[in-house]
CSV table of N, CA and C in Angstrom, one decimal:
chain,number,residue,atom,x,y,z
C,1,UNK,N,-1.8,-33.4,-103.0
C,1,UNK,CA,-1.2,-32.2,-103.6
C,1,UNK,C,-2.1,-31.0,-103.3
C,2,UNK,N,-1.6,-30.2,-103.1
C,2,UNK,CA,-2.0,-28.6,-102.7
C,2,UNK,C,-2.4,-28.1,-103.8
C,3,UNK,N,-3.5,-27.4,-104.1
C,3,UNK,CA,-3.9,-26.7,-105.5
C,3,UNK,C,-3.3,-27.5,-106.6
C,4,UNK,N,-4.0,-28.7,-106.8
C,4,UNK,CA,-3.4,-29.6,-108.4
C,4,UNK,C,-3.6,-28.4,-109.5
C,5,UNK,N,-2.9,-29.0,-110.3
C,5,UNK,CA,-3.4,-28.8,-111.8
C,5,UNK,C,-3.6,-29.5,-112.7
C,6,UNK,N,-4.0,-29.1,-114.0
C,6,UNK,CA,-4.0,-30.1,-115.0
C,6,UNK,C,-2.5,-30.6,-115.3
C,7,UNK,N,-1.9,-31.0,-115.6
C,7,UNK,CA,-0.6,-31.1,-115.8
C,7,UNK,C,-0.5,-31.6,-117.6
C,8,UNK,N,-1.3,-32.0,-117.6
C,8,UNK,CA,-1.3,-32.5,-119.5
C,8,UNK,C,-1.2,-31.1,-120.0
C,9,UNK,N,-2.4,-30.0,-119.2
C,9,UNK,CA,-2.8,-29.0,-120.3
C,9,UNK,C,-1.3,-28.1,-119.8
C,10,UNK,N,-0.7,-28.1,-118.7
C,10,UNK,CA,0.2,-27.0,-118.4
C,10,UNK,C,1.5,-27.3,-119.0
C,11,UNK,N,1.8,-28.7,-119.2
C,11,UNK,CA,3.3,-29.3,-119.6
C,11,UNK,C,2.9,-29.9,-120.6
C,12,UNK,N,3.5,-29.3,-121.5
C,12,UNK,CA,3.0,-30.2,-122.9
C,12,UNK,C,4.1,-28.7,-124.0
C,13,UNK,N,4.6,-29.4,-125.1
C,13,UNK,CA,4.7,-28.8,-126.6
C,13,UNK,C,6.2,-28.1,-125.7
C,14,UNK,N,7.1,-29.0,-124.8
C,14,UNK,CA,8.3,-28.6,-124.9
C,14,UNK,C,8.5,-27.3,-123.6
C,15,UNK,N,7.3,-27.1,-123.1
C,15,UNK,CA,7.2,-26.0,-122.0
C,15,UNK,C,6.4,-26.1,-120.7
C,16,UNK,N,6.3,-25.3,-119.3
C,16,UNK,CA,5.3,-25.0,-118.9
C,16,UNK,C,5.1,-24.1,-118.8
C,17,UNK,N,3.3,-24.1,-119.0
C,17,UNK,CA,3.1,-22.8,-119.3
C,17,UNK,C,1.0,-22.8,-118.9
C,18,UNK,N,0.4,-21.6,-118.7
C,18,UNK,CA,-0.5,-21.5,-117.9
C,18,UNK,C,-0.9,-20.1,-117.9
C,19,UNK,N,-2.2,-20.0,-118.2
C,19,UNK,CA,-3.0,-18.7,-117.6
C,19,UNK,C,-2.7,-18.8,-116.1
C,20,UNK,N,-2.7,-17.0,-115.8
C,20,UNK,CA,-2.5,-17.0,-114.4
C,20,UNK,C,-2.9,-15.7,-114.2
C,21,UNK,N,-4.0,-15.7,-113.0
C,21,UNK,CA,-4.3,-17.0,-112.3
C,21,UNK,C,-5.3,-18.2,-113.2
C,22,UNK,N,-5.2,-18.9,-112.2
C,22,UNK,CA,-6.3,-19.9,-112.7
C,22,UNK,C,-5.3,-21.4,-113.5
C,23,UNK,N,-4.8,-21.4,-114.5
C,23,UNK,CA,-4.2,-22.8,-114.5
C,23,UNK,C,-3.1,-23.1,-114.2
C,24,UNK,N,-2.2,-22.1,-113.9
C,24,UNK,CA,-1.1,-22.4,-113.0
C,24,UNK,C,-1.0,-21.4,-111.8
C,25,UNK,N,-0.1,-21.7,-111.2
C,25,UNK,CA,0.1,-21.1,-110.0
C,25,UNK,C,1.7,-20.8,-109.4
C,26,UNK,N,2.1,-19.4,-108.2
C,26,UNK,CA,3.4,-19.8,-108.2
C,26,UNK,C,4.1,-20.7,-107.3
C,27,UNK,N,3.2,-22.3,-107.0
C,27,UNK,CA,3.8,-23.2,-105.8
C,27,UNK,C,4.3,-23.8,-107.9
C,28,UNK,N,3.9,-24.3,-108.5
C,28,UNK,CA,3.8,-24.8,-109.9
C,28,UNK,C,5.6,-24.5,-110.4
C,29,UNK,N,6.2,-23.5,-109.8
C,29,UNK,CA,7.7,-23.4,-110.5
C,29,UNK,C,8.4,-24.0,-109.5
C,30,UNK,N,7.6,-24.0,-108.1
C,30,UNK,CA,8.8,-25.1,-106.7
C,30,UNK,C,8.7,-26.5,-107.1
C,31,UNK,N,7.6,-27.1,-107.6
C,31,UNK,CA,7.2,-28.5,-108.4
C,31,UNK,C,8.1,-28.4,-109.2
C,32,UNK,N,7.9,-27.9,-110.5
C,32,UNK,CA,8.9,-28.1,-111.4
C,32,UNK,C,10.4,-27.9,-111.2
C,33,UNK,N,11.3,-27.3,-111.0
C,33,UNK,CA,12.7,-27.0,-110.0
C,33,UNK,C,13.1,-28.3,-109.4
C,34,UNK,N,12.5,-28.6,-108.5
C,34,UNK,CA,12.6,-29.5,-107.5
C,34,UNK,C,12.9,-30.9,-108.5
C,35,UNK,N,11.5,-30.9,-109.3
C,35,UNK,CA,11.7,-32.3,-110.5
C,35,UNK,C,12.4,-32.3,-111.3
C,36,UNK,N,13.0,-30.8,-112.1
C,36,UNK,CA,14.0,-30.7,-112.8
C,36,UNK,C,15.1,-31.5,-112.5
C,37,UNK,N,15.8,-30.6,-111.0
C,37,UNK,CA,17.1,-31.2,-110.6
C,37,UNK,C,16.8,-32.7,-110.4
C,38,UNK,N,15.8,-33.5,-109.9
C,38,UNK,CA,16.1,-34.9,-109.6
C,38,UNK,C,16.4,-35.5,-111.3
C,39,UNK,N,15.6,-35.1,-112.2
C,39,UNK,CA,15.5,-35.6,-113.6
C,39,UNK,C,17.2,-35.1,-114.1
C,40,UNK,N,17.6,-33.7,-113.9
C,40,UNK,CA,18.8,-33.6,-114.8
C,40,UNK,C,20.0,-33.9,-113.7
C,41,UNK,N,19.8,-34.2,-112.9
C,41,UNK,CA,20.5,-35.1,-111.8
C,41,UNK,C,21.7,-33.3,-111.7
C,42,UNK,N,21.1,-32.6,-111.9
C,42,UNK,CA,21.6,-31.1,-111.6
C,42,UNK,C,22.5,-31.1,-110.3
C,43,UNK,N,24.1,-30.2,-110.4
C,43,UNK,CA,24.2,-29.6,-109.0
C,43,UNK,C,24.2,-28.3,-108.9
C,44,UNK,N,24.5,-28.0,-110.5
C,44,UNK,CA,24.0,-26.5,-110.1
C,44,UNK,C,23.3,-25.9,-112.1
C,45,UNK,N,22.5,-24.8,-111.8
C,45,UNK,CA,21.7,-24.6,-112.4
C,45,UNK,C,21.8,-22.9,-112.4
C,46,UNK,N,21.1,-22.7,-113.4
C,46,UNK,CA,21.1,-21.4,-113.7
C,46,UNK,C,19.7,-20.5,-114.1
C,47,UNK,N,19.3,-19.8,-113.4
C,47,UNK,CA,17.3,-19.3,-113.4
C,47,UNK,C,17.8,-18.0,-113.9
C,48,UNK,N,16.8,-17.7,-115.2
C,48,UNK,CA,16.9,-15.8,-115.5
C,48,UNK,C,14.7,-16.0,-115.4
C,49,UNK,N,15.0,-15.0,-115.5
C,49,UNK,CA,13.5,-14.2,-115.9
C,49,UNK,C,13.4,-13.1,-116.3
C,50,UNK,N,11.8,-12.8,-117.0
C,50,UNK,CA,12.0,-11.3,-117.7
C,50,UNK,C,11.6,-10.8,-116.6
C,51,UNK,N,11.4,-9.1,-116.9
C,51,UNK,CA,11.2,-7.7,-116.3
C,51,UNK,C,9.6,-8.1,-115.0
C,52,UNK,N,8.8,-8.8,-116.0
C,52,UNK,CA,7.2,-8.6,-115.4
C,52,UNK,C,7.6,-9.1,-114.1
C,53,UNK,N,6.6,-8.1,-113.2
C,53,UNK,CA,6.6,-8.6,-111.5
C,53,UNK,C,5.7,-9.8,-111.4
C,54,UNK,N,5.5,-10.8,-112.2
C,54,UNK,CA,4.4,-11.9,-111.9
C,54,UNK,C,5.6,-12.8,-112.1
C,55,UNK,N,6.6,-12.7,-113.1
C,55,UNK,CA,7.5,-13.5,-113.3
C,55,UNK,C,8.5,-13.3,-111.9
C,56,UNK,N,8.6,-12.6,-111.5
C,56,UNK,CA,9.7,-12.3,-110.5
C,56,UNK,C,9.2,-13.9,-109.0
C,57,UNK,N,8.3,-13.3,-108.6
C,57,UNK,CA,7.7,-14.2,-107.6
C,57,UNK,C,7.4,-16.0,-108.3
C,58,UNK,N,7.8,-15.9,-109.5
C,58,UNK,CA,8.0,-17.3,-110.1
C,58,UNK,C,9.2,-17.8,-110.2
C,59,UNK,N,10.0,-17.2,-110.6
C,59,UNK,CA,11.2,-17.3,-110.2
C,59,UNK,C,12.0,-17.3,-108.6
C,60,UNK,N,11.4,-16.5,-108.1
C,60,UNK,CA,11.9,-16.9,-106.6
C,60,UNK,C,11.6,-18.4,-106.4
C,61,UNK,N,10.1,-18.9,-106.5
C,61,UNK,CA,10.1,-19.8,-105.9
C,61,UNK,C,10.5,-21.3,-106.8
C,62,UNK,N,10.8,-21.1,-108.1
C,62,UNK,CA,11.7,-21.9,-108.6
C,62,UNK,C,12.8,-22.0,-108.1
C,63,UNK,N,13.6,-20.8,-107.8
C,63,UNK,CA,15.3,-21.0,-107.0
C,63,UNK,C,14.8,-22.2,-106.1
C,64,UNK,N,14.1,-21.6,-105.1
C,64,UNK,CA,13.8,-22.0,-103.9
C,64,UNK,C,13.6,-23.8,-104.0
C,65,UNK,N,12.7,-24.0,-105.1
C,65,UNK,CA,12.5,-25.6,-105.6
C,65,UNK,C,13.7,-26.3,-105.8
C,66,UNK,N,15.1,-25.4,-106.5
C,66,UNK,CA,15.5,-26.1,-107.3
C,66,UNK,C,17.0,-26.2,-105.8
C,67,UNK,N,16.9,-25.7,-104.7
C,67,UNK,CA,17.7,-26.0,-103.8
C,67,UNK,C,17.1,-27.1,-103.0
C,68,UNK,N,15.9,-27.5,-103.3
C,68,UNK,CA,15.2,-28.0,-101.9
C,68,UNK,C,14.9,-29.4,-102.6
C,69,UNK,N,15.6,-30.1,-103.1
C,69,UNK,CA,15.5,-31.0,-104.7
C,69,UNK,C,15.9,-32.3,-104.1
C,70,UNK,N,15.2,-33.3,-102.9
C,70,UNK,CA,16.4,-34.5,-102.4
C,70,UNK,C,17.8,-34.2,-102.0
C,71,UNK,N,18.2,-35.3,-102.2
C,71,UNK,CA,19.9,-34.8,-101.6
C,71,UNK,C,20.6,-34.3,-102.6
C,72,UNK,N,20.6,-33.1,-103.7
C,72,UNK,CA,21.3,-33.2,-104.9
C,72,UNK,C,21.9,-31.9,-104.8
C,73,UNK,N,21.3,-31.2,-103.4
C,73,UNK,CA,22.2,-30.0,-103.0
C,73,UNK,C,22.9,-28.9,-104.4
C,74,UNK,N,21.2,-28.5,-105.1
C,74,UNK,CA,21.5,-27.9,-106.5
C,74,UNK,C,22.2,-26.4,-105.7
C,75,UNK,N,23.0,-25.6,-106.4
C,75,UNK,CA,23.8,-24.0,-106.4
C,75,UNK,C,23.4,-23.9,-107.3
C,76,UNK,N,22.0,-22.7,-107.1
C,76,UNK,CA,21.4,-21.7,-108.2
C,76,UNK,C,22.2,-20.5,-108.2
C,77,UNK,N,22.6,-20.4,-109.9
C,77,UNK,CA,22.8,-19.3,-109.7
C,77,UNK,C,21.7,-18.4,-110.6
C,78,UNK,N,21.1,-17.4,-109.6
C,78,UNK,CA,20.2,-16.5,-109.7
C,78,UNK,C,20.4,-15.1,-111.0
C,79,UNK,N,19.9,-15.6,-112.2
C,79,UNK,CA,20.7,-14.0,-113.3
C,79,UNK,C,19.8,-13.0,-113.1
C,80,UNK,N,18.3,-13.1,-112.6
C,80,UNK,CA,17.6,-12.0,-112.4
C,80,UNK,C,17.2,-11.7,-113.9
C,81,UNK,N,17.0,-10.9,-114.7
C,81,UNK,CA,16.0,-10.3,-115.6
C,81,UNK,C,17.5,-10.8,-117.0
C,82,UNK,N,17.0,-11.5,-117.7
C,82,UNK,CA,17.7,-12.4,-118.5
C,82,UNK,C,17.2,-12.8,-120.0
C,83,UNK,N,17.6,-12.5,-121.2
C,83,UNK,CA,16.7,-13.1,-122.1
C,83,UNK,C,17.5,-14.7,-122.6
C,84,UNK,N,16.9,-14.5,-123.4
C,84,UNK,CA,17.3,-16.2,-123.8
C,84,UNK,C,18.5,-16.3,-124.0
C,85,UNK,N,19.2,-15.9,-124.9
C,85,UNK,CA,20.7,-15.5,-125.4
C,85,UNK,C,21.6,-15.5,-124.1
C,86,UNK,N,21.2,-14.6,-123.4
C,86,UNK,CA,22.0,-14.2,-122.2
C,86,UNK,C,21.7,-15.7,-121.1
C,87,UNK,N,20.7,-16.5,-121.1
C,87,UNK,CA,20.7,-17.2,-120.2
C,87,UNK,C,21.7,-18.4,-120.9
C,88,UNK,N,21.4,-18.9,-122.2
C,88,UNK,CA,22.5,-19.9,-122.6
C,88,UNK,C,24.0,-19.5,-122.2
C,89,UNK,N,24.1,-18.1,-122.5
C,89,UNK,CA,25.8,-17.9,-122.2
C,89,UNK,C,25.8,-18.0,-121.1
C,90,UNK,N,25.5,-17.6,-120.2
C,90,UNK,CA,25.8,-17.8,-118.7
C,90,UNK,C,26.0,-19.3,-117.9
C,91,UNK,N,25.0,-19.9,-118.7
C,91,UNK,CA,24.9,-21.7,-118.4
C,91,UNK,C,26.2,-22.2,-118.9
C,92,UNK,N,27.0,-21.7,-120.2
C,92,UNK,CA,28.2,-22.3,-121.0
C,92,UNK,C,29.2,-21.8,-120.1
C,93,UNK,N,29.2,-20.1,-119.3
C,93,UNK,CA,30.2,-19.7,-118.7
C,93,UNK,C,30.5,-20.7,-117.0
C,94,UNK,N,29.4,-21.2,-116.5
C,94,UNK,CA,28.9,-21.5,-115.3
C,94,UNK,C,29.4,-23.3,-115.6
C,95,UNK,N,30.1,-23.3,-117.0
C,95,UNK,CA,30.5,-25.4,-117.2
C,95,UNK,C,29.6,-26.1,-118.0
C,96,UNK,N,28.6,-25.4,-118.7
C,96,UNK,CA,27.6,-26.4,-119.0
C,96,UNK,C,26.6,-27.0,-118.4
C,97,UNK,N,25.7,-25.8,-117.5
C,97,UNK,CA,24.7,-26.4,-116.7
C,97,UNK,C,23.5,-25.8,-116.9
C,98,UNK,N,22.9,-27.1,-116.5
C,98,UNK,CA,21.3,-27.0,-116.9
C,98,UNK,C,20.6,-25.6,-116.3
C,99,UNK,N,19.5,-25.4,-117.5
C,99,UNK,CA,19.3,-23.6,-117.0
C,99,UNK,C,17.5,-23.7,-117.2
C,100,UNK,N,17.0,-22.5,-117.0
C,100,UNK,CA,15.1,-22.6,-117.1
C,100,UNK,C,14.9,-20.8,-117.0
C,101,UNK,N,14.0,-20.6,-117.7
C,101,UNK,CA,13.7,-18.8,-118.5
C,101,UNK,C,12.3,-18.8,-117.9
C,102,UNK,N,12.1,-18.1,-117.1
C,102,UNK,CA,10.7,-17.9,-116.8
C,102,UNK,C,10.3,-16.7,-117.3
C,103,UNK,N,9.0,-16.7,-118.3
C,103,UNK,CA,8.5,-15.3,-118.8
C,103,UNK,C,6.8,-14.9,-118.6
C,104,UNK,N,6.6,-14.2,-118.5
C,104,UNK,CA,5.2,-13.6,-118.6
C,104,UNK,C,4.6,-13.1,-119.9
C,105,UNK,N,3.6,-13.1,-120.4
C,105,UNK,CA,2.8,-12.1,-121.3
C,105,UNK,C,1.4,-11.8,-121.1
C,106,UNK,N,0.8,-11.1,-121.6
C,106,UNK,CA,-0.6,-10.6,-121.5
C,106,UNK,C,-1.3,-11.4,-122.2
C,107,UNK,N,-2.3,-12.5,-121.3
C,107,UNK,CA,-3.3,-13.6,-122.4
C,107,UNK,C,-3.9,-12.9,-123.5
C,108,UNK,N,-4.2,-11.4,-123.5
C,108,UNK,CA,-4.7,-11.1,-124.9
C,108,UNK,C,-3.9,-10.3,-125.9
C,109,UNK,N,-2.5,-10.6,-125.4
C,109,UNK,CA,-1.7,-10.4,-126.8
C,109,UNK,C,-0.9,-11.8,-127.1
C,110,UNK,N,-1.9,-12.8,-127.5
C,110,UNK,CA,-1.6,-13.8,-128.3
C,110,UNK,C,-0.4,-15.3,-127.2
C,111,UNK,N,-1.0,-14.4,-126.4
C,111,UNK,CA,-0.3,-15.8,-125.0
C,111,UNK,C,-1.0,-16.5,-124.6
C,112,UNK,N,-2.2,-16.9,-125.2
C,112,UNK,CA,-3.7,-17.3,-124.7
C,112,UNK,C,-4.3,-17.2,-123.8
C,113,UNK,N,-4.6,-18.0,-123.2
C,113,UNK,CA,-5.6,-18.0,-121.8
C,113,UNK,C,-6.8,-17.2,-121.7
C,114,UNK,N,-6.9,-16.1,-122.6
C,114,UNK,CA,-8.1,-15.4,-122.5
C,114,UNK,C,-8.0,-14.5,-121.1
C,115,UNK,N,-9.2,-14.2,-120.9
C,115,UNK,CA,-9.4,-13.2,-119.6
C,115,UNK,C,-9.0,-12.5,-119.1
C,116,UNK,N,-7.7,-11.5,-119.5
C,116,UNK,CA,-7.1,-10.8,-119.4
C,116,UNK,C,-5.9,-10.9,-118.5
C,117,UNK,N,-5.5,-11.7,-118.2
C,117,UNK,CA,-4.7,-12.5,-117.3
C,117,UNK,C,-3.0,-12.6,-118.0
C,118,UNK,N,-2.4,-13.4,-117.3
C,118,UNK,CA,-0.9,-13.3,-118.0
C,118,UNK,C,-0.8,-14.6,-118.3
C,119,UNK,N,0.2,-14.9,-119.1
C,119,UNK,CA,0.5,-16.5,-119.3
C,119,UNK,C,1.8,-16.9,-119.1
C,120,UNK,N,1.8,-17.5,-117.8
C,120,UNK,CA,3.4,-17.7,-117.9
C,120,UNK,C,4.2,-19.0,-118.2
C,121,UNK,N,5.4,-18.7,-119.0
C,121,UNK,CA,6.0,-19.8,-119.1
C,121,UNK,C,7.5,-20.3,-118.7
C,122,UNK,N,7.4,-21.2,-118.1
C,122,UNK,CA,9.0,-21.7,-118.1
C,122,UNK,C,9.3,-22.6,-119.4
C,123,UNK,N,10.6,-22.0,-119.2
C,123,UNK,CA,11.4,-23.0,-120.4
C,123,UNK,C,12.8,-23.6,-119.6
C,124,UNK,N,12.6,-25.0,-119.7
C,124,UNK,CA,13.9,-25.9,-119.1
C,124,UNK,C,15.5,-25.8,-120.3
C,125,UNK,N,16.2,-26.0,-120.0
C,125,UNK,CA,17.4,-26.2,-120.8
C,125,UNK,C,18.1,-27.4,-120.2
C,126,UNK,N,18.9,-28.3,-121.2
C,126,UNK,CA,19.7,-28.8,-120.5
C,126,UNK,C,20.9,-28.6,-120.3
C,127,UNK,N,21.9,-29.8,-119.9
C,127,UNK,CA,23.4,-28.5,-120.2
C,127,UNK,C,24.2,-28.2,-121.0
C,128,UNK,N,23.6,-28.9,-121.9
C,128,UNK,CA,24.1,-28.4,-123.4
C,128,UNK,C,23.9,-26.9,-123.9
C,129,UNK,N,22.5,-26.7,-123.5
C,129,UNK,CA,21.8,-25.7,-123.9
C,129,UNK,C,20.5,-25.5,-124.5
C,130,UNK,N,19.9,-27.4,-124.9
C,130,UNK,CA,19.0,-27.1,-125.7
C,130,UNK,C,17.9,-27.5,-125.3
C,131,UNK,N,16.6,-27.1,-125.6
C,131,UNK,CA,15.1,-27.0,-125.0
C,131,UNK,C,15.0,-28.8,-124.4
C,132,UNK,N,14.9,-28.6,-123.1
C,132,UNK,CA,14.4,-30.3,-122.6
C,132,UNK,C,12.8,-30.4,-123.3
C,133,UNK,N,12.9,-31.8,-123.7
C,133,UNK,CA,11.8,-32.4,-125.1
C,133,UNK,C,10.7,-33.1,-123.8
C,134,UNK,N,9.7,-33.5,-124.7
C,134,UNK,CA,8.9,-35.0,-124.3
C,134,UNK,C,10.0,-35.9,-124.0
C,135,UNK,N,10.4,-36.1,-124.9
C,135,UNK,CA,11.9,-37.6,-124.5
C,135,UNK,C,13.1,-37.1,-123.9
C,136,UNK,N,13.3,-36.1,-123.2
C,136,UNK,CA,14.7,-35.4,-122.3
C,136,UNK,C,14.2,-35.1,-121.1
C,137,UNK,N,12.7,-35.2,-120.7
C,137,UNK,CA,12.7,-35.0,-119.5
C,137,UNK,C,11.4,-34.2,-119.2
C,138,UNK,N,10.9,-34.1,-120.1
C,138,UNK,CA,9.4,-33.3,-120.1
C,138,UNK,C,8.3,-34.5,-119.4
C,139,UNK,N,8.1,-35.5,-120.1
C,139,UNK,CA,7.2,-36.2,-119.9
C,139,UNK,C,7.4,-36.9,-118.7
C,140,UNK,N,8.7,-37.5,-118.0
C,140,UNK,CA,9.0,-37.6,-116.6
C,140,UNK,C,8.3,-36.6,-115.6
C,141,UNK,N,9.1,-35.4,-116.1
C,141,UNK,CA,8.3,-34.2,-115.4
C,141,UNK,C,7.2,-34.4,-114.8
C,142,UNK,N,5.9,-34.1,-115.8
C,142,UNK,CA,4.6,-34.1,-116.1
C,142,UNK,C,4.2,-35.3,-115.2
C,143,UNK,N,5.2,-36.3,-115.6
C,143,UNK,CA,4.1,-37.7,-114.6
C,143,UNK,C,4.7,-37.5,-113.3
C,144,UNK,N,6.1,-36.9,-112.8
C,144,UNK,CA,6.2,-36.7,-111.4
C,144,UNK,C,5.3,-35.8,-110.3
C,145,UNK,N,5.1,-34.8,-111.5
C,145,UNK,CA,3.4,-33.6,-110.7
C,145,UNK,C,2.4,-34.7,-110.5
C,146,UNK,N,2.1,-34.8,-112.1
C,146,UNK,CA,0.8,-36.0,-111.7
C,146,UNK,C,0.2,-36.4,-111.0
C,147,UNK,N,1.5,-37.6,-110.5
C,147,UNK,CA,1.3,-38.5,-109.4
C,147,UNK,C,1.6,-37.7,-108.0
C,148,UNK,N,2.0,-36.8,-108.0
C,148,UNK,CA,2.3,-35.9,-106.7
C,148,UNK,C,3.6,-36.3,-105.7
C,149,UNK,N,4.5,-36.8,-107.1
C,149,UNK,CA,6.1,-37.5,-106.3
C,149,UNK,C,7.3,-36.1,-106.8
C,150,UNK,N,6.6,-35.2,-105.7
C,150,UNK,CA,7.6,-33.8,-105.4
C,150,UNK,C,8.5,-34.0,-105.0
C,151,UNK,N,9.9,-34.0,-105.3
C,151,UNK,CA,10.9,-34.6,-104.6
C,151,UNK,C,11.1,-33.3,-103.6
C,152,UNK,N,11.5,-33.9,-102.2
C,152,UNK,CA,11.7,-32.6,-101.2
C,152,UNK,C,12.8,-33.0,-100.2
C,153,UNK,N,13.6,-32.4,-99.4
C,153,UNK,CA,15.1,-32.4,-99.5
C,153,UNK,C,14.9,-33.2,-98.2
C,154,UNK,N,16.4,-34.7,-98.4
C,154,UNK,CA,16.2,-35.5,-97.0
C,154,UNK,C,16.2,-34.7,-95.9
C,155,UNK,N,17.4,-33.8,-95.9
C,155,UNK,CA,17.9,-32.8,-94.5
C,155,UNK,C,18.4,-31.5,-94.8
C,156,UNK,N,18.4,-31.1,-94.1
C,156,UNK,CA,19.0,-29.7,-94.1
C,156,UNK,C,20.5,-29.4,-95.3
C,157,UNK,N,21.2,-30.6,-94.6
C,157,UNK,CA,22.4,-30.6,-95.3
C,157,UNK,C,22.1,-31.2,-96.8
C,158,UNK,N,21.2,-31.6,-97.1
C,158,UNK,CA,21.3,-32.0,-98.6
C,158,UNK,C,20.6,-30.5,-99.5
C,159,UNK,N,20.1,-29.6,-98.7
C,159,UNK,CA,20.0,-28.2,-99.7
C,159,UNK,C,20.9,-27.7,-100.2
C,160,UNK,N,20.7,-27.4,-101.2
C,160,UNK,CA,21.5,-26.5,-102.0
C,160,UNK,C,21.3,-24.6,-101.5
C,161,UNK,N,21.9,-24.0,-102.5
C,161,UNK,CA,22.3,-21.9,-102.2
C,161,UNK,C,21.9,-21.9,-103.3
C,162,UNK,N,21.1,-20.0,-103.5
C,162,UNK,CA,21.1,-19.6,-104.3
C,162,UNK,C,22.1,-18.4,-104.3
C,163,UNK,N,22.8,-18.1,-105.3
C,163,UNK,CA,23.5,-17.3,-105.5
C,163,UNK,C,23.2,-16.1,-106.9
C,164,UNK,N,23.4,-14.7,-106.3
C,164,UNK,CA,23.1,-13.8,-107.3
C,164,UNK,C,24.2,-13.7,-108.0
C,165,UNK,N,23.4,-14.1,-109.8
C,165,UNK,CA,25.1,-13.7,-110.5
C,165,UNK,C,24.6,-12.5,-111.5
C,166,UNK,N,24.3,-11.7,-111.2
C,166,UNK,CA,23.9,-11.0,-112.3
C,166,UNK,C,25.4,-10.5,-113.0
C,167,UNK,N,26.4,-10.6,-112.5
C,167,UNK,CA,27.4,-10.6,-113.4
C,167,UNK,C,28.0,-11.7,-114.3
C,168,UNK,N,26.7,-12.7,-114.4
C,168,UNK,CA,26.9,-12.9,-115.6
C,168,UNK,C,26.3,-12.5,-117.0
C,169,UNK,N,24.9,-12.0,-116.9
C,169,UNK,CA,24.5,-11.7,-117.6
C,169,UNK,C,25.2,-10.7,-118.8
C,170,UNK,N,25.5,-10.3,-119.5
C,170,UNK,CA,26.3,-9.5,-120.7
C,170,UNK,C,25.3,-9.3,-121.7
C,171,UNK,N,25.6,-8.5,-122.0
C,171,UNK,CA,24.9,-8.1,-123.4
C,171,UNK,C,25.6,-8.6,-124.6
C,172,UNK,N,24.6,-9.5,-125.6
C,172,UNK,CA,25.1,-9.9,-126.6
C,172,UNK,C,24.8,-9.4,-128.0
């Protein structure tokens, strides 16, 4: 594996999440994506993120993971700047599909990490809507980075599209 991490200290308590730089990184959202869809056996999926440009380039390369996922040929659709509220509705309008909220904050307003740095975190959903657990798919997760079993696409033809929906997003 390319730039490991810890994976106990970054996936753990229902999220991933990481000072950055330093314990996470943005290959860390193509890992996770990628292992999402094989775990939620996903075909299509739904990515928001907030406003911060640190979150943006995490989000790209989440899309990017969550097309490139084995043969499971996920269709992201892309909401762009999204809060929580707004990413559930979009997942229920989209059928009930699995969704993930990528956010940023400043480690010294109470996001940890210290050092002045940012802390970013993903949050998984399933397609219900509700936070994927240790027992829904977190702890799979975590041991698929681990061991370094990235799932990565047989062929061309098993990628999935990302699609921009920012018309789904609405104000609620």
């Amino acid at each position: 594996m390319l730039n490991p991490i810890d994976s106990d200290a970054v996936i753990r308590d229902g999220r991933i999440a990481g000072a950055f730089p330093g314990e996470i990184h943005e290959g860390v959202a193509w890992w996770v994506a990628a292992c999402f869809v094989v775990i939620s056996q996903a075909r299509q999926m739904a990515v928001a993120h907030d406003k911060h440009p640190d979150t943006a380039e995490f989000h790209r390369r989440f899309c990017r993971g969550a097309v490139n996922a084995e043969h499971w040929g996920c269709q992201v659709s892309s909401l762009g700047t999204a809060d929580e509220a707004q990413l559930l509705h979009a997942m229920r309008e989209l059928g009930g599909v699995p969704g993930a909220l990528l956010t940023t904050t400043d480690s010294d307003s109470g996001g940890g990490g210290g050092g002045g740095g940012q802390m970013i975190t993903i949050r998984l959903y399933d397609a219900d809507g509700r936070p994927v657990t240790e027992d829904t798919g977190m702890a799979r997760l975590r041991k698929m980075i681990a061991s370094d079993r990235i799932p990565i696409p047989v062929n061309d033809q098993a990628k999935g599209h990302i699609t921009e929906r920012r018309d789904l997003v609405v104000t609620l």
